[in-house]
PDB file of C-alpha atoms in Angstrom:
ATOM      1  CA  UNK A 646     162.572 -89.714  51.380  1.00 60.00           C
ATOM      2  CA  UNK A 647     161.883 -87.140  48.769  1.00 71.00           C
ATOM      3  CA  UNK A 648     161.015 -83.537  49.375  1.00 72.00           C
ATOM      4  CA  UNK A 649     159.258 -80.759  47.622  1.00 74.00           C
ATOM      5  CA  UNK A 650     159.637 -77.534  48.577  1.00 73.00           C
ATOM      6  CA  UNK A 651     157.704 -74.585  46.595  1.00 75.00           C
ATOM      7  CA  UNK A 652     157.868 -70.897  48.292  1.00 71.00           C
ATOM      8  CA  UNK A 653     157.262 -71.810  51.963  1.00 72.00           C
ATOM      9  CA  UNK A 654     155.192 -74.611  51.126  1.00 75.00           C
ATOM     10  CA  UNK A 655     156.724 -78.471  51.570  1.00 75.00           C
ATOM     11  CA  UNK A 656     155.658 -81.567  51.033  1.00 74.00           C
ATOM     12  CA  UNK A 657     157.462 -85.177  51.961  1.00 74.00           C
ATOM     13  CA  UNK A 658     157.107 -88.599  50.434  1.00 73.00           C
ATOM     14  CA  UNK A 659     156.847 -91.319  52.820  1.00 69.00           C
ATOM     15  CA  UNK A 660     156.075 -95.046  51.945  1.00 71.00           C
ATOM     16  CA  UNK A 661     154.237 -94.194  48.294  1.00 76.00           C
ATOM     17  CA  UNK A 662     152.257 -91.202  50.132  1.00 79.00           C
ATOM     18  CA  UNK A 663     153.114 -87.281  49.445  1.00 79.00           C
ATOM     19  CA  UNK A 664     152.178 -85.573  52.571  1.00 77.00           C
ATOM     20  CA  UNK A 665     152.179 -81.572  52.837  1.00 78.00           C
ATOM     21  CA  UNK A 666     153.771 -80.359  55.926  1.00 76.00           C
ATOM     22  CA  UNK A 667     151.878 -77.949  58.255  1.00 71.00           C
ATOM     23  CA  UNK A 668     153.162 -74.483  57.521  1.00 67.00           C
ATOM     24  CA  UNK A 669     155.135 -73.018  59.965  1.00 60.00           C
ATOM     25  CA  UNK A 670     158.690 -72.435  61.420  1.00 48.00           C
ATOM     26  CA  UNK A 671     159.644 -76.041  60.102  1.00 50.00           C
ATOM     27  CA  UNK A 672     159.449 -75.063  56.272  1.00 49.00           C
ATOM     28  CA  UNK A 673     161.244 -71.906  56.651  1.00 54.00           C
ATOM     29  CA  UNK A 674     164.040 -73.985  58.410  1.00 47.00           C
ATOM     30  CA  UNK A 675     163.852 -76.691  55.626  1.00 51.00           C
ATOM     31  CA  UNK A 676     163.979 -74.165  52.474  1.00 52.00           C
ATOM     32  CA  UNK A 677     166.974 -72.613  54.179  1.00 49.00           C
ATOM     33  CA  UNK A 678     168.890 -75.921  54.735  1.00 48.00           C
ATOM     34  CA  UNK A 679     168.157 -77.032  51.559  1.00 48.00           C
ATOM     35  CA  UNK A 680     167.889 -73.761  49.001  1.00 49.00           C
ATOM     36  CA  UNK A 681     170.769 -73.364  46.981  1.00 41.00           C
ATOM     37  CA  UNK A 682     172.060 -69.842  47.100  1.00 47.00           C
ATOM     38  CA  UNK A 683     173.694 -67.087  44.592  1.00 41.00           C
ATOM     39  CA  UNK A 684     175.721 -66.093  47.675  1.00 42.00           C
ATOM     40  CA  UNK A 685     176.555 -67.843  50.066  1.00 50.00           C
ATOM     41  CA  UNK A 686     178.677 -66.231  53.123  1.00 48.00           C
ATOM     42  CA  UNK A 687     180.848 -68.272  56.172  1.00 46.00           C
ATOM     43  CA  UNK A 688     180.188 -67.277  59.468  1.00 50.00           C
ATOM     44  CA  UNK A 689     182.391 -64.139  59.826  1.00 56.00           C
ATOM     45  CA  UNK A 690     180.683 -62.517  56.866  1.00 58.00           C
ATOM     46  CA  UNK A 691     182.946 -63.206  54.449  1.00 58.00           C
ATOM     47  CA  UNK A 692     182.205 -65.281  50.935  1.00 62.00           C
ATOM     48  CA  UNK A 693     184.140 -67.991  50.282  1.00 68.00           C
ATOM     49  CA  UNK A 694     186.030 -68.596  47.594  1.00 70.00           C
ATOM     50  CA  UNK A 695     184.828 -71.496  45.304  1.00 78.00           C
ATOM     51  CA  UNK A 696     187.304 -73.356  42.918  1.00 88.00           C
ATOM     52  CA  UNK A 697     186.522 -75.429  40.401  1.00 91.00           C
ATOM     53  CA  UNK A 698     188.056 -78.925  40.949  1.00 94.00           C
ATOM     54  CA  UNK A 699     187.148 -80.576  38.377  1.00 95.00           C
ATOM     55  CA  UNK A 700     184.219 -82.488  35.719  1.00 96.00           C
ATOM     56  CA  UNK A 701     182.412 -85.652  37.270  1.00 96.00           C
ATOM     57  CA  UNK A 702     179.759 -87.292  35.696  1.00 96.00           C
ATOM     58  CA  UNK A 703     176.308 -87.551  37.671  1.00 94.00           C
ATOM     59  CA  UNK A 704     173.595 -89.576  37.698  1.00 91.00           C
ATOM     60  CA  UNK A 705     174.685 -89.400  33.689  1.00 93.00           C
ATOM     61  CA  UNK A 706     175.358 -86.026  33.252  1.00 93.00           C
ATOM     62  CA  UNK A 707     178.550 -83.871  32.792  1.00 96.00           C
ATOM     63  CA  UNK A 708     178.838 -81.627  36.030  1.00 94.00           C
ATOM     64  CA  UNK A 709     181.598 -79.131  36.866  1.00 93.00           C
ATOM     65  CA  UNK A 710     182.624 -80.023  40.889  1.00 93.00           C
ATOM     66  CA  UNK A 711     183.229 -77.013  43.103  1.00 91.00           C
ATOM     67  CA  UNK A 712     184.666 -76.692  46.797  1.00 90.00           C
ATOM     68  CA  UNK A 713     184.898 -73.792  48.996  1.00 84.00           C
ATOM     69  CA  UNK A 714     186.115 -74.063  52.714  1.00 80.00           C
ATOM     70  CA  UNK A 715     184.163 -72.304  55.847  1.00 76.00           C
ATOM     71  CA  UNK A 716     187.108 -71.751  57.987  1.00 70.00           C
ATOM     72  CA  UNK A 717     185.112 -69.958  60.931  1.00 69.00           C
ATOM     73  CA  UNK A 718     182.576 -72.819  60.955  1.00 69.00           C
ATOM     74  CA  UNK A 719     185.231 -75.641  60.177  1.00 76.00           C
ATOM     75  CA  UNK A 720     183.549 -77.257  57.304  1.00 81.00           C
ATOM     76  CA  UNK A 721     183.394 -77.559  53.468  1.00 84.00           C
ATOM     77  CA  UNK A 722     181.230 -77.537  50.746  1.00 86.00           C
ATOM     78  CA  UNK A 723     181.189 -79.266  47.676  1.00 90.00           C
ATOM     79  CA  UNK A 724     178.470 -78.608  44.672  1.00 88.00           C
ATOM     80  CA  UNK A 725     178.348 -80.635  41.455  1.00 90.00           C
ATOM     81  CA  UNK A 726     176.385 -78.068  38.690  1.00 90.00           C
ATOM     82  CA  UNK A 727     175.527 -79.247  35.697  1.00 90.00           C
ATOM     83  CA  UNK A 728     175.505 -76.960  32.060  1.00 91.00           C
ATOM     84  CA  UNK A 729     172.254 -75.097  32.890  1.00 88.00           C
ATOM     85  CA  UNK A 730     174.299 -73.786  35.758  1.00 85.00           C
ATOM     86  CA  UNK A 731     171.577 -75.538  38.146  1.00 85.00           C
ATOM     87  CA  UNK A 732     173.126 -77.681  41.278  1.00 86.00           C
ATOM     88  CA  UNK A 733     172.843 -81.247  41.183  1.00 89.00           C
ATOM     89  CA  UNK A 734     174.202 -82.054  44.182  1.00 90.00           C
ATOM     90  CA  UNK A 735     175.287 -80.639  47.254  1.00 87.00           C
ATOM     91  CA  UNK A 736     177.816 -82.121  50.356  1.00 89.00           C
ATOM     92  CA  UNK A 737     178.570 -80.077  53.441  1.00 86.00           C
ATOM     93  CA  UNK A 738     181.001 -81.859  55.945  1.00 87.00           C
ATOM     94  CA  UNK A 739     182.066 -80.631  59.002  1.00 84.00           C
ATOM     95  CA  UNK A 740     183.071 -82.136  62.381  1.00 84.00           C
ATOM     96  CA  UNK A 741     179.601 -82.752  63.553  1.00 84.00           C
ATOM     97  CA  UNK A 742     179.225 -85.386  60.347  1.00 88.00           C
ATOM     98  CA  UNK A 743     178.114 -85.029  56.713  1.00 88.00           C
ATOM     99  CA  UNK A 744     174.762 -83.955  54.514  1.00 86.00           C
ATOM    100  CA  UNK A 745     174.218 -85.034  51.128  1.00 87.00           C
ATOM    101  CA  UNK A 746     171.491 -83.475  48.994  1.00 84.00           C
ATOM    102  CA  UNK A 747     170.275 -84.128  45.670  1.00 86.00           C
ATOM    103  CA  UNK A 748     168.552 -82.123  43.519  1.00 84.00           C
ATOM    104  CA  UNK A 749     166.529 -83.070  40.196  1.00 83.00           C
ATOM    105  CA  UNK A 750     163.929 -82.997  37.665  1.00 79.00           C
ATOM    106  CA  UNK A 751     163.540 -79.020  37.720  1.00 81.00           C
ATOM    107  CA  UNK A 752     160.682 -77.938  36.466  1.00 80.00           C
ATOM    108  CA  UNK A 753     159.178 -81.528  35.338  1.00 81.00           C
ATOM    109  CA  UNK A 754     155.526 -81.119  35.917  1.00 82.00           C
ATOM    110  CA  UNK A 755     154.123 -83.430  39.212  1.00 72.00           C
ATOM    111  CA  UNK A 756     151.542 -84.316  41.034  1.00 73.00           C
ATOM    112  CA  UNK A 757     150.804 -84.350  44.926  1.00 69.00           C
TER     113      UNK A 757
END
């Protein structure tokens, strides 16, 4: 599935079909779970502390991999960024399983 998410407005792509989802509580939820953020703060209030753990190459492209560790909530974070300082990828694990999001083709024109 492939998403599209523009201000509050979201669309999904489902079997060769772009479908715009009906505005609401939904797309806030989605933009928030899926937004990456300048700051980014654990559960007590406090920001983590991200360290750089090394270069990967993604998808081919040269991408600096960072961590940080939620301790309140129990999980961890892990962000591949590329050279424009833009995510690429994103991976949150905690004890209730794992979420792995891409992200690419910034500001490529499309069509819905």
């Amino acid at each position: 599935m492939e998403m599209i998410l523009i201000g509050e407005r979201l669309w999904l792509h489902f079997g060769g079909t772009w479908v715009e989802a009906p505005s609401g509580t939904m797309n806030e939820s989605v933009a928030q779970a899926f937004v990456f953020e300048d700051r980014i703060l654990d559960d007590s209030g406090s920001t983590p502390t991200f360290q750089l753990v090394g270069e990967e190459t993604l998808d081919g492209e040269q991408t600096q991999v960072w961590q940080a560790a939620f301790t309140q909530m129990g999980g961890r974070s892990t962000v591949w960024v590329g050279a424009d300082d833009l995510p690429r990828r994103l991976v949150w694990e905690d004890n209730n399983g794992r979420v792995d999001v891409r992200y690419s083709r910034y500001n490529e024109p499309f069509g819905i």
